[in-house]
PDB file of C-alpha atoms in Angstrom:
ATOM      1  CA  MET G   1      -1.247 -15.115  18.450  1.00 67.00           C
ATOM      2  CA  MET G   2       1.340 -14.847  15.676  1.00 75.00           C
ATOM      3  CA  GLY G   3       1.160 -11.026  15.788  1.00 77.00           C
ATOM      4  CA  ARG G   4       1.690 -10.961  19.534  1.00 81.00           C
ATOM      5  CA  LEU G   5       4.618 -13.363  19.163  1.00 85.00           C
ATOM      6  CA  GLY G   6       6.155 -11.251  16.435  1.00 84.00           C
ATOM      7  CA  VAL G   7       5.952  -8.225  18.579  1.00 85.00           C
ATOM      8  CA  TRP G   8       7.586 -10.019  21.556  1.00 83.00           C
ATOM      9  CA  PHE G   9      10.310 -11.267  19.135  1.00 88.00           C
ATOM     10  CA  MET G  10      11.010  -7.675  18.072  1.00 89.00           C
ATOM     11  CA  ARG G  11      11.290  -6.518  21.662  1.00 90.00           C
ATOM     12  CA  VAL G  12      13.990  -9.184  22.129  1.00 93.00           C
ATOM     13  CA  LEU G  13      15.795  -8.102  18.969  1.00 95.00           C
ATOM     14  CA  ALA G  14      15.936  -4.606  20.238  1.00 94.00           C
ATOM     15  CA  ARG G  15      18.806  -5.679  22.532  1.00 95.00           C
ATOM     16  CA  LEU G  16      21.028  -6.968  19.739  1.00 97.00           C
ATOM     17  CA  PRO G  17      24.017  -4.849  18.422  1.00 97.00           C
ATOM     18  CA  LEU G  18      23.114  -2.982  15.265  1.00 98.00           C
ATOM     19  CA  PRO G  19      25.641  -4.898  13.118  1.00 97.00           C
ATOM     20  CA  VAL G  20      24.152  -8.230  14.121  1.00 97.00           C
ATOM     21  CA  LEU G  21      20.553  -6.902  13.170  1.00 97.00           C
ATOM     22  CA  ARG G  22      21.841  -5.505   9.796  1.00 98.00           C
ATOM     23  CA  GLY G  23      23.551  -8.891   9.068  1.00 98.00           C
ATOM     24  CA  MET G  24      20.329 -10.736   9.811  1.00 98.00           C
ATOM     25  CA  GLY G  25      18.485  -8.330   7.500  1.00 98.00           C
ATOM     26  CA  TRP G  26      21.002  -8.727   4.800  1.00 98.00           C
ATOM     27  CA  LEU G  27      20.607 -12.584   4.899  1.00 98.00           C
ATOM     28  CA  ILE G  28      16.844 -12.671   5.027  1.00 97.00           C
ATOM     29  CA  GLY G  29      16.627 -10.008   2.161  1.00 98.00           C
ATOM     30  CA  ARG G  30      18.802 -12.097  -0.065  1.00 98.00           C
ATOM     31  CA  ILE G  31      16.831 -15.134   0.614  1.00 98.00           C
ATOM     32  CA  LEU G  32      13.509 -13.366  -0.002  1.00 97.00           C
ATOM     33  CA  PHE G  33      14.776 -11.976  -3.226  1.00 98.00           C
ATOM     34  CA  VAL G  34      15.080 -15.555  -4.366  1.00 97.00           C
ATOM     35  CA  LEU G  35      11.865 -16.955  -2.884  1.00 97.00           C
ATOM     36  CA  ALA G  36       9.510 -13.924  -3.224  1.00 97.00           C
ATOM     37  CA  GLY G  37       9.164 -14.281  -7.002  1.00 96.00           C
ATOM     38  CA  PRO G  38       6.111 -12.020  -7.595  1.00 96.00           C
ATOM     39  CA  ARG G  39       7.568  -9.073  -5.638  1.00 97.00           C
ATOM     40  CA  ARG G  40      10.996  -9.626  -7.297  1.00 98.00           C
ATOM     41  CA  ARG G  41       9.372  -9.317 -10.601  1.00 97.00           C
ATOM     42  CA  VAL G  42       7.449  -6.226  -9.651  1.00 98.00           C
ATOM     43  CA  ALA G  43      10.658  -4.580  -8.379  1.00 98.00           C
ATOM     44  CA  LEU G  44      12.543  -5.496 -11.585  1.00 98.00           C
ATOM     45  CA  ARG G  45       9.626  -4.211 -13.793  1.00 98.00           C
ATOM     46  CA  ASN G  46       9.527  -0.916 -12.007  1.00 98.00           C
ATOM     47  CA  LEU G  47      13.233  -0.408 -12.367  1.00 98.00           C
ATOM     48  CA  ALA G  48      13.091  -1.388 -16.092  1.00 98.00           C
ATOM     49  CA  LEU G  49      10.326   1.255 -16.592  1.00 98.00           C
ATOM     50  CA  CYS G  50      12.125   3.978 -14.640  1.00 98.00           C
ATOM     51  CA  TYR G  51      15.702   3.196 -15.495  1.00 98.00           C
ATOM     52  CA  PRO G  52      15.623   1.834 -19.127  1.00 97.00           C
ATOM     53  CA  GLU G  53      19.095   3.284 -19.717  1.00 97.00           C
ATOM     54  CA  ALA G  54      20.657   1.102 -16.880  1.00 98.00           C
ATOM     55  CA  THR G  55      22.031  -2.233 -17.527  1.00 98.00           C
ATOM     56  CA  GLU G  56      20.174  -5.409 -16.563  1.00 97.00           C
ATOM     57  CA  PRO G  57      22.773  -6.336 -13.912  1.00 98.00           C
ATOM     58  CA  GLN G  58      22.581  -2.886 -12.417  1.00 98.00           C
ATOM     59  CA  ARG G  59      18.845  -2.966 -12.103  1.00 98.00           C
ATOM     60  CA  ARG G  60      19.070  -6.435 -10.631  1.00 98.00           C
ATOM     61  CA  ALA G  61      21.577  -5.163  -7.962  1.00 98.00           C
ATOM     62  CA  TRP G  62      19.242  -2.379  -7.111  1.00 98.00           C
ATOM     63  CA  ALA G  63      16.301  -4.865  -6.835  1.00 98.00           C
ATOM     64  CA  GLN G  64      18.415  -6.981  -4.516  1.00 98.00           C
ATOM     65  CA  GLU G  65      19.370  -3.984  -2.425  1.00 98.00           C
ATOM     66  CA  THR G  66      15.767  -3.003  -2.061  1.00 98.00           C
ATOM     67  CA  PHE G  67      14.941  -6.498  -0.535  1.00 98.00           C
ATOM     68  CA  VAL G  68      17.987  -6.192   1.876  1.00 98.00           C
ATOM     69  CA  VAL G  69      17.115  -2.697   2.884  1.00 98.00           C
ATOM     70  CA  PHE G  70      13.441  -3.644   3.372  1.00 97.00           C
ATOM     71  CA  CYS G  71      14.399  -6.409   5.765  1.00 97.00           C
ATOM     72  CA  GLN G  72      16.970  -4.414   7.608  1.00 98.00           C
ATOM     73  CA  SER G  73      14.560  -1.564   8.162  1.00 97.00           C
ATOM     74  CA  TRP G  74      11.877  -3.839   9.329  1.00 95.00           C
ATOM     75  CA  LEU G  75      14.224  -5.508  11.931  1.00 97.00           C
ATOM     76  CA  ASP G  76      15.423  -1.930  12.871  1.00 97.00           C
ATOM     77  CA  ARG G  77      11.829  -1.152  14.131  1.00 95.00           C
ATOM     78  CA  SER G  78      12.820  -3.400  17.084  1.00 96.00           C
ATOM     79  CA  TRP G  79      15.182  -0.891  18.608  1.00 96.00           C
ATOM     80  CA  LEU G  80      13.472   2.128  17.025  1.00 95.00           C
ATOM     81  CA  TRP G  81      10.332   1.363  18.947  1.00 93.00           C
ATOM     82  CA  PHE G  82      11.654  -0.507  22.034  1.00 93.00           C
ATOM     83  CA  ALA G  83      15.273   0.534  22.672  1.00 94.00           C
ATOM     84  CA  PRO G  84      16.049   3.379  25.217  1.00 94.00           C
ATOM     85  CA  ARG G  85      15.527   6.976  23.894  1.00 94.00           C
ATOM     86  CA  ASP G  86      19.220   7.723  23.956  1.00 95.00           C
ATOM     87  CA  VAL G  87      19.966   4.691  21.667  1.00 96.00           C
ATOM     88  CA  VAL G  88      17.414   5.973  19.150  1.00 95.00           C
ATOM     89  CA  LEU G  89      18.840   9.600  19.425  1.00 95.00           C
ATOM     90  CA  ASP G  90      22.324   8.169  18.799  1.00 96.00           C
ATOM     91  CA  ARG G  91      21.358   6.159  15.692  1.00 97.00           C
ATOM     92  CA  VAL G  92      18.793   8.428  13.995  1.00 96.00           C
ATOM     93  CA  LYS G  93      20.150  11.764  12.777  1.00 96.00           C
ATOM     94  CA  LEU G  94      18.152  14.777  11.496  1.00 96.00           C
ATOM     95  CA  THR G  95      19.980  17.128   9.085  1.00 96.00           C
ATOM     96  CA  GLY G  96      19.423  19.662   6.347  1.00 97.00           C
ATOM     97  CA  ALA G  97      17.210  22.844   6.601  1.00 97.00           C
ATOM     98  CA  LEU G  98      16.219  22.336  10.228  1.00 96.00           C
ATOM     99  CA  GLN G  99      15.146  25.885  10.480  1.00 95.00           C
ATOM    100  CA  GLU G 100      12.013  25.050   8.379  1.00 96.00           C
ATOM    101  CA  LEU G 101      10.641  23.181  11.525  1.00 93.00           C
ATOM    102  CA  GLU G 102      10.796  26.134  13.716  1.00 92.00           C
ATOM    103  CA  GLY G 103       8.001  28.624  14.391  1.00 91.00           C
ATOM    104  CA  ASP G 104       4.238  27.816  13.896  1.00 90.00           C
ATOM    105  CA  THR G 105       3.815  28.085  10.183  1.00 94.00           C
ATOM    106  CA  PRO G 106       1.485  25.217   8.993  1.00 94.00           C
ATOM    107  CA  THR G 107       4.011  22.763   7.420  1.00 96.00           C
ATOM    108  CA  ILE G 108       3.609  19.670   5.237  1.00 96.00           C
ATOM    109  CA  ILE G 109       6.498  17.195   5.181  1.00 96.00           C
ATOM    110  CA  PHE G 110       6.510  15.252   1.901  1.00 97.00           C
ATOM    111  CA  ALA G 111       8.000  11.896   3.033  1.00 96.00           C
ATOM    112  CA  PRO G 112       8.305   9.599   0.227  1.00 96.00           C
ATOM    113  CA  HIS G 113       8.436   5.863   0.702  1.00 96.00           C
ATOM    114  CA  PHE G 114      12.036   5.252   1.378  1.00 97.00           C
ATOM    115  CA  TYR G 115      12.457   2.298   3.793  1.00 96.00           C
ATOM    116  CA  GLY G 116      13.656   4.583   6.426  1.00 95.00           C
ATOM    117  CA  MET G 117      10.398   6.507   6.758  1.00 93.00           C
ATOM    118  CA  ASP G 118       9.556   5.285  10.207  1.00 92.00           C
ATOM    119  CA  ALA G 119      13.026   6.263  11.500  1.00 94.00           C
ATOM    120  CA  GLY G 120      12.522   9.691   9.925  1.00 93.00           C
ATOM    121  CA  GLY G 121       9.169  10.059  11.757  1.00 91.00           C
ATOM    122  CA  SER G 122      10.925   9.284  15.020  1.00 92.00           C
ATOM    123  CA  ALA G 123      13.568  11.780  14.155  1.00 92.00           C
ATOM    124  CA  LEU G 124      10.995  14.459  13.763  1.00 91.00           C
ATOM    125  CA  THR G 125       9.143  13.765  16.978  1.00 90.00           C
ATOM    126  CA  LEU G 126      12.437  13.554  18.936  1.00 91.00           C
ATOM    127  CA  HIS G 127      13.558  17.077  17.762  1.00 88.00           C
ATOM    128  CA  THR G 128      10.483  19.129  17.621  1.00 86.00           C
ATOM    129  CA  PRO G 129       7.623  19.772  20.092  1.00 85.00           C
ATOM    130  CA  ARG G 130       5.143  20.701  17.535  1.00 87.00           C
ATOM    131  CA  ALA G 131       1.915  18.809  17.007  1.00 83.00           C
ATOM    132  CA  PHE G 132       2.511  16.018  14.424  1.00 85.00           C
ATOM    133  CA  THR G 133      -0.123  14.386  12.350  1.00 87.00           C
ATOM    134  CA  SER G 134       0.435  11.267  10.251  1.00 85.00           C
ATOM    135  CA  ILE G 135      -2.165   9.292   8.130  1.00 81.00           C
ATOM    136  CA  PHE G 136      -2.085   5.466   8.144  1.00 77.00           C
ATOM    137  CA  SER G 137      -3.878   2.445   7.034  1.00 73.00           C
ATOM    138  CA  THR G 138      -5.071  -0.211   9.563  1.00 73.00           C
ATOM    139  CA  HIS G 139      -3.007  -3.396   9.714  1.00 75.00           C
ATOM    140  CA  PRO G 140      -5.177  -6.517   9.657  1.00 75.00           C
ATOM    141  CA  ASP G 141      -3.527  -8.025  12.667  1.00 79.00           C
ATOM    142  CA  PRO G 142      -4.666  -6.101  15.747  1.00 83.00           C
ATOM    143  CA  ALA G 143      -1.493  -6.870  17.697  1.00 82.00           C
ATOM    144  CA  VAL G 144       0.761  -5.552  14.868  1.00 81.00           C
ATOM    145  CA  ASP G 145      -1.493  -2.626  14.295  1.00 80.00           C
ATOM    146  CA  ALA G 146      -1.191  -1.617  17.997  1.00 84.00           C
ATOM    147  CA  TRP G 147       2.568  -2.058  17.763  1.00 80.00           C
ATOM    148  CA  PHE G 148       2.703   0.267  14.796  1.00 82.00           C
ATOM    149  CA  ARG G 149       0.549   2.879  16.482  1.00 82.00           C
ATOM    150  CA  GLU G 150       2.496   2.865  19.698  1.00 86.00           C
ATOM    151  CA  GLY G 151       5.844   2.898  17.925  1.00 82.00           C
ATOM    152  CA  ARG G 152       4.887   5.926  15.824  1.00 84.00           C
ATOM    153  CA  GLN G 153       3.500   7.672  18.749  1.00 80.00           C
ATOM    154  CA  ARG G 154       6.221   6.853  21.189  1.00 86.00           C
ATOM    155  CA  PHE G 155       7.833  10.342  21.108  1.00 88.00           C
ATOM    156  CA  GLY G 156       6.446  13.803  20.825  1.00 81.00           C
ATOM    157  CA  ASP G 157       2.835  14.993  20.241  1.00 83.00           C
ATOM    158  CA  VAL G 158       1.746  12.624  17.567  1.00 83.00           C
ATOM    159  CA  ARG G 159      -1.690  12.132  16.191  1.00 84.00           C
ATOM    160  CA  MET G 160      -2.391   9.167  13.992  1.00 81.00           C
ATOM    161  CA  LEU G 161      -5.335   9.399  11.622  1.00 80.00           C
ATOM    162  CA  ASN G 162      -6.970   6.704   9.580  1.00 76.00           C
ATOM    163  CA  ARG G 163      -7.420   7.325   5.917  1.00 73.00           C
ATOM    164  CA  ASN G 164     -11.183   6.967   6.428  1.00 73.00           C
ATOM    165  CA  ASP G 165     -11.198   9.849   8.924  1.00 73.00           C
ATOM    166  CA  GLY G 166     -11.437  12.346   6.077  1.00 76.00           C
ATOM    167  CA  VAL G 167      -9.831  15.743   5.373  1.00 83.00           C
ATOM    168  CA  LYS G 168     -11.176  17.898   8.238  1.00 86.00           C
ATOM    169  CA  PRO G 169      -8.943  16.780  11.113  1.00 84.00           C
ATOM    170  CA  ILE G 170      -5.852  17.021   8.929  1.00 86.00           C
ATOM    171  CA  ILE G 171      -6.611  20.618   7.839  1.00 88.00           C
ATOM    172  CA  ALA G 172      -7.653  21.652  11.381  1.00 87.00           C
ATOM    173  CA  ASN G 173      -4.240  20.508  12.755  1.00 86.00           C
ATOM    174  CA  LEU G 174      -2.459  22.207  10.044  1.00 89.00           C
ATOM    175  CA  ARG G 175      -4.188  25.525  10.563  1.00 89.00           C
ATOM    176  CA  LYS G 176      -3.304  25.391  14.099  1.00 88.00           C
ATOM    177  CA  GLY G 177       0.375  25.447  13.211  1.00 88.00           C
ATOM    178  CA  GLY G 178       1.014  21.684  13.191  1.00 87.00           C
ATOM    179  CA  LEU G 179       3.166  19.463  10.997  1.00 91.00           C
ATOM    180  CA  LEU G 180       1.632  16.867   8.518  1.00 93.00           C
ATOM    181  CA  TYR G 181       3.798  13.881   7.580  1.00 93.00           C
ATOM    182  CA  LEU G 182       2.446  12.965   4.247  1.00 93.00           C
ATOM    183  CA  LEU G 183       3.347   9.952   1.985  1.00 93.00           C
ATOM    184  CA  PRO G 184       1.340  10.458  -1.383  1.00 93.00           C
ATOM    185  CA  ASP G 185       3.772   8.675  -3.642  1.00 95.00           C
ATOM    186  CA  MET G 186       1.918   5.294  -3.989  1.00 94.00           C
ATOM    187  CA  ASP G 187      -0.740   4.157  -6.481  1.00 95.00           C
ATOM    188  CA  PHE G 188      -4.001   4.511  -4.494  1.00 92.00           C
ATOM    189  CA  GLY G 189      -6.286   3.618  -7.501  1.00 92.00           C
ATOM    190  CA  ARG G 190      -8.159   5.670 -10.086  1.00 92.00           C
ATOM    191  CA  ASN G 191     -10.379   7.590  -7.684  1.00 88.00           C
ATOM    192  CA  ASP G 192      -9.014  11.057  -6.929  1.00 86.00           C
ATOM    193  CA  SER G 193      -5.811  10.401  -8.849  1.00 95.00           C
ATOM    194  CA  LEU G 194      -4.260  12.267 -11.722  1.00 97.00           C
ATOM    195  CA  PHE G 195      -2.167  10.741 -14.331  1.00 97.00           C
ATOM    196  CA  VAL G 196       1.231  12.630 -14.276  1.00 98.00           C
ATOM    197  CA  PRO G 197       4.691  11.503 -15.366  1.00 98.00           C
ATOM    198  CA  PHE G 198       6.940   9.557 -12.951  1.00 98.00           C
ATOM    199  CA  TYR G 199      10.176   8.758 -14.738  1.00 98.00           C
ATOM    200  CA  GLY G 200       8.533   9.573 -17.996  1.00 97.00           C
ATOM    201  CA  VAL G 201       5.717   6.990 -17.395  1.00 97.00           C
ATOM    202  CA  GLN G 202       2.171   8.161 -16.760  1.00 97.00           C
ATOM    203  CA  ALA G 203       1.373   7.250 -13.102  1.00 97.00           C
ATOM    204  CA  ALA G 204      -1.902   7.593 -11.191  1.00 97.00           C
ATOM    205  CA  THR G 205      -0.832  10.079  -8.426  1.00 97.00           C
ATOM    206  CA  VAL G 206      -3.059  11.468  -5.647  1.00 96.00           C
ATOM    207  CA  PRO G 207      -2.745  15.330  -5.688  1.00 96.00           C
ATOM    208  CA  SER G 208      -3.150  15.482  -1.873  1.00 95.00           C
ATOM    209  CA  LEU G 209       0.119  17.351  -1.313  1.00 97.00           C
ATOM    210  CA  SER G 210      -1.018  20.316  -3.443  1.00 97.00           C
ATOM    211  CA  ARG G 211      -4.587  20.099  -2.038  1.00 95.00           C
ATOM    212  CA  PHE G 212      -3.678  20.079   1.620  1.00 94.00           C
ATOM    213  CA  ALA G 213      -1.017  22.712   1.156  1.00 96.00           C
ATOM    214  CA  ARG G 214      -3.772  25.076  -0.260  1.00 95.00           C
ATOM    215  CA  LEU G 215      -6.445  24.138   2.225  1.00 93.00           C
ATOM    216  CA  GLY G 216      -4.102  24.260   5.124  1.00 92.00           C
ATOM    217  CA  ARG G 217      -2.371  27.454   3.952  1.00 93.00           C
ATOM    218  CA  ALA G 218       0.837  25.435   4.578  1.00 95.00           C
ATOM    219  CA  LYS G 219       4.352  25.488   3.183  1.00 96.00           C
ATOM    220  CA  VAL G 220       5.857  22.245   1.863  1.00 98.00           C
ATOM    221  CA  ILE G 221       9.232  20.727   2.627  1.00 98.00           C
ATOM    222  CA  ALA G 222      10.611  17.297   1.918  1.00 98.00           C
ATOM    223  CA  MET G 223      12.301  14.745   4.104  1.00 97.00           C
ATOM    224  CA  VAL G 224      14.145  11.700   2.668  1.00 97.00           C
ATOM    225  CA  THR G 225      15.457   9.163   5.309  1.00 97.00           C
ATOM    226  CA  ARG G 226      18.126   6.875   4.229  1.00 97.00           C
ATOM    227  CA  LEU G 227      19.659   3.871   5.840  1.00 97.00           C
ATOM    228  CA  THR G 228      23.197   4.229   6.942  1.00 97.00           C
ATOM    229  CA  PRO G 229      25.898   1.797   8.459  1.00 96.00           C
ATOM    230  CA  THR G 230      25.224   3.408  11.955  1.00 97.00           C
ATOM    231  CA  GLY G 231      21.425   3.921  11.725  1.00 97.00           C
ATOM    232  CA  TYR G 232      19.555   6.463   9.692  1.00 98.00           C
ATOM    233  CA  CYS G 233      19.965  10.055   8.268  1.00 97.00           C
ATOM    234  CA  ALA G 234      16.793  12.056   7.705  1.00 97.00           C
ATOM    235  CA  GLU G 235      17.390  15.141   5.659  1.00 97.00           C
ATOM    236  CA  ILE G 236      15.032  18.181   5.520  1.00 97.00           C
ATOM    237  CA  SER G 237      14.773  20.161   2.345  1.00 97.00           C
ATOM    238  CA  PRO G 238      14.408  23.811   2.067  1.00 97.00           C
ATOM    239  CA  VAL G 239      10.851  25.029   1.534  1.00 98.00           C
ATOM    240  CA  TRP G 240       9.483  24.480  -1.973  1.00 97.00           C
ATOM    241  CA  ALA G 241       9.269  28.037  -3.283  1.00 96.00           C
ATOM    242  CA  GLY G 242       6.092  29.048  -5.018  1.00 95.00           C
ATOM    243  CA  TYR G 243       4.274  25.766  -4.084  1.00 96.00           C
ATOM    244  CA  PRO G 244       1.366  25.171  -4.243  1.00 97.00           C
ATOM    245  CA  THR G 245       0.053  26.855  -7.212  1.00 96.00           C
ATOM    246  CA  ASP G 246      -3.678  26.844  -8.594  1.00 94.00           C
ATOM    247  CA  ASP G 247      -2.686  24.118 -10.926  1.00 97.00           C
ATOM    248  CA  ALA G 248      -3.047  20.836  -9.025  1.00 96.00           C
ATOM    249  CA  GLU G 249      -1.878  18.682 -12.055  1.00 97.00           C
ATOM    250  CA  ALA G 250       1.307  20.808 -12.460  1.00 98.00           C
ATOM    251  CA  ASP G 251       1.920  20.708  -8.647  1.00 98.00           C
ATOM    252  CA  THR G 252       1.565  16.924  -8.592  1.00 98.00           C
ATOM    253  CA  ALA G 253       3.870  16.486 -11.721  1.00 98.00           C
ATOM    254  CA  LEU G 254       6.465  18.760  -9.865  1.00 98.00           C
ATOM    255  CA  MET G 255       6.179  16.399  -6.833  1.00 98.00           C
ATOM    256  CA  ASN G 256       7.063  13.426  -8.967  1.00 98.00           C
ATOM    257  CA  THR G 257      10.027  15.332 -10.489  1.00 98.00           C
ATOM    258  CA  ARG G 258      11.435  16.286  -7.092  1.00 98.00           C
ATOM    259  CA  LEU G 259      10.866  12.718  -5.943  1.00 98.00           C
ATOM    260  CA  GLN G 260      12.928  11.376  -8.944  1.00 98.00           C
ATOM    261  CA  SER G 261      15.830  13.529  -7.799  1.00 98.00           C
ATOM    262  CA  TYR G 262      15.721  12.038  -4.291  1.00 98.00           C
ATOM    263  CA  ILE G 263      15.579   8.414  -5.540  1.00 98.00           C
ATOM    264  CA  ASP G 264      18.419   8.858  -8.032  1.00 98.00           C
ATOM    265  CA  VAL G 265      20.798   9.433  -5.101  1.00 97.00           C
ATOM    266  CA  SER G 266      20.145   5.841  -3.819  1.00 97.00           C
ATOM    267  CA  PRO G 267      17.756   3.878  -5.969  1.00 98.00           C
ATOM    268  CA  GLY G 268      18.104   0.830  -4.023  1.00 97.00           C
ATOM    269  CA  GLN G 269      16.488   2.361  -0.862  1.00 98.00           C
ATOM    270  CA  TYR G 270      13.149   3.230  -2.575  1.00 98.00           C
ATOM    271  CA  TYR G 271       9.977   1.056  -2.229  1.00 97.00           C
ATOM    272  CA  TRP G 272      10.167  -0.610  -5.683  1.00 98.00           C
ATOM    273  CA  VAL G 273       8.117  -3.735  -4.520  1.00 97.00           C
ATOM    274  CA  HIS G 274       4.912  -1.652  -4.797  1.00 96.00           C
ATOM    275  CA  LYS G 275       3.088  -1.802  -8.153  1.00 97.00           C
ATOM    276  CA  ARG G 276       3.493   1.917  -8.726  1.00 97.00           C
ATOM    277  CA  PHE G 277       2.137   1.668 -12.198  1.00 97.00           C
ATOM    278  CA  LYS G 278      -0.755  -0.664 -11.545  1.00 97.00           C
ATOM    279  CA  THR G 279      -3.590   1.783 -12.412  1.00 97.00           C
ATOM    280  CA  ARG G 280      -3.302   2.535 -16.170  1.00 96.00           C
ATOM    281  CA  PRO G 281      -5.096   5.180 -18.301  1.00 94.00           C
ATOM    282  CA  GLU G 282      -8.182   3.797 -20.086  1.00 92.00           C
ATOM    283  CA  GLY G 283      -7.201   1.321 -22.795  1.00 90.00           C
ATOM    284  CA  GLU G 284      -3.629   0.752 -21.732  1.00 94.00           C
ATOM    285  CA  PRO G 285      -2.633  -2.691 -20.810  1.00 94.00           C
ATOM    286  CA  SER G 286      -1.092  -3.736 -17.472  1.00 95.00           C
ATOM    287  CA  PHE G 287       2.529  -3.489 -16.944  1.00 96.00           C
ATOM    288  CA  TYR G 288       2.454  -6.441 -14.499  1.00 96.00           C
ATOM    289  CA  ALA G 289       0.583  -9.008 -16.485  1.00 81.00           C
TER     290      ALA G 289
END
């Protein structure tokens, strides 16, 4: 019942002007920063590990921003998934090396966890007719899970695959010339992960970007979507030359290095509330104790 009510409320919010929604998100985010102590401490710890040279007030400002942008982007899903198509087109811009989306070369889009990632997915499906695959985790509330699926499949030729579906359908779609929207920059545990540096700290990182690129004979590009005053801007990078190699560990370390350069442009818009360094090498204590 709560999930259905929440989805209905988002349908209502879709009619509000964007400045009103953003103001609501700002207020809720500032309140959550105070009330959500455990997640605030996670964000501040991550920022201290990744930006030790920054002042404490600067890291706190980034942490506050990440809560605000989280809430604003969550409310923005109302118009992103319910507003008319022309409204979404007007607010979500796709820029950068757009030629990389042309043709039928198998292509993996490295889409790290910036809060605008769902807007970026919509931008892609609005601007390319190519088959588009995304991997997702099931939400525990069936109504919210259905809303997420329908929203992400609203435009274009989108296939949503569960993490439990395995590798075969992912590779099959790539080899047919499709696009894969991949978000491998979270801590998914020790299994199948490699420890490579992220801001100089060893981080458990899945090597799926390198692996899928090799198996799918695919080129790799990146897309970073940032929240703007008028909506979102999703930027496509040029192809990553010489990627992948035969060294999955080196490829995965390079992925994290490139990710750092994207984050440094707007640190407050990255998903710092996730325990990125939760899994530690054997014998190391937790950073979040």
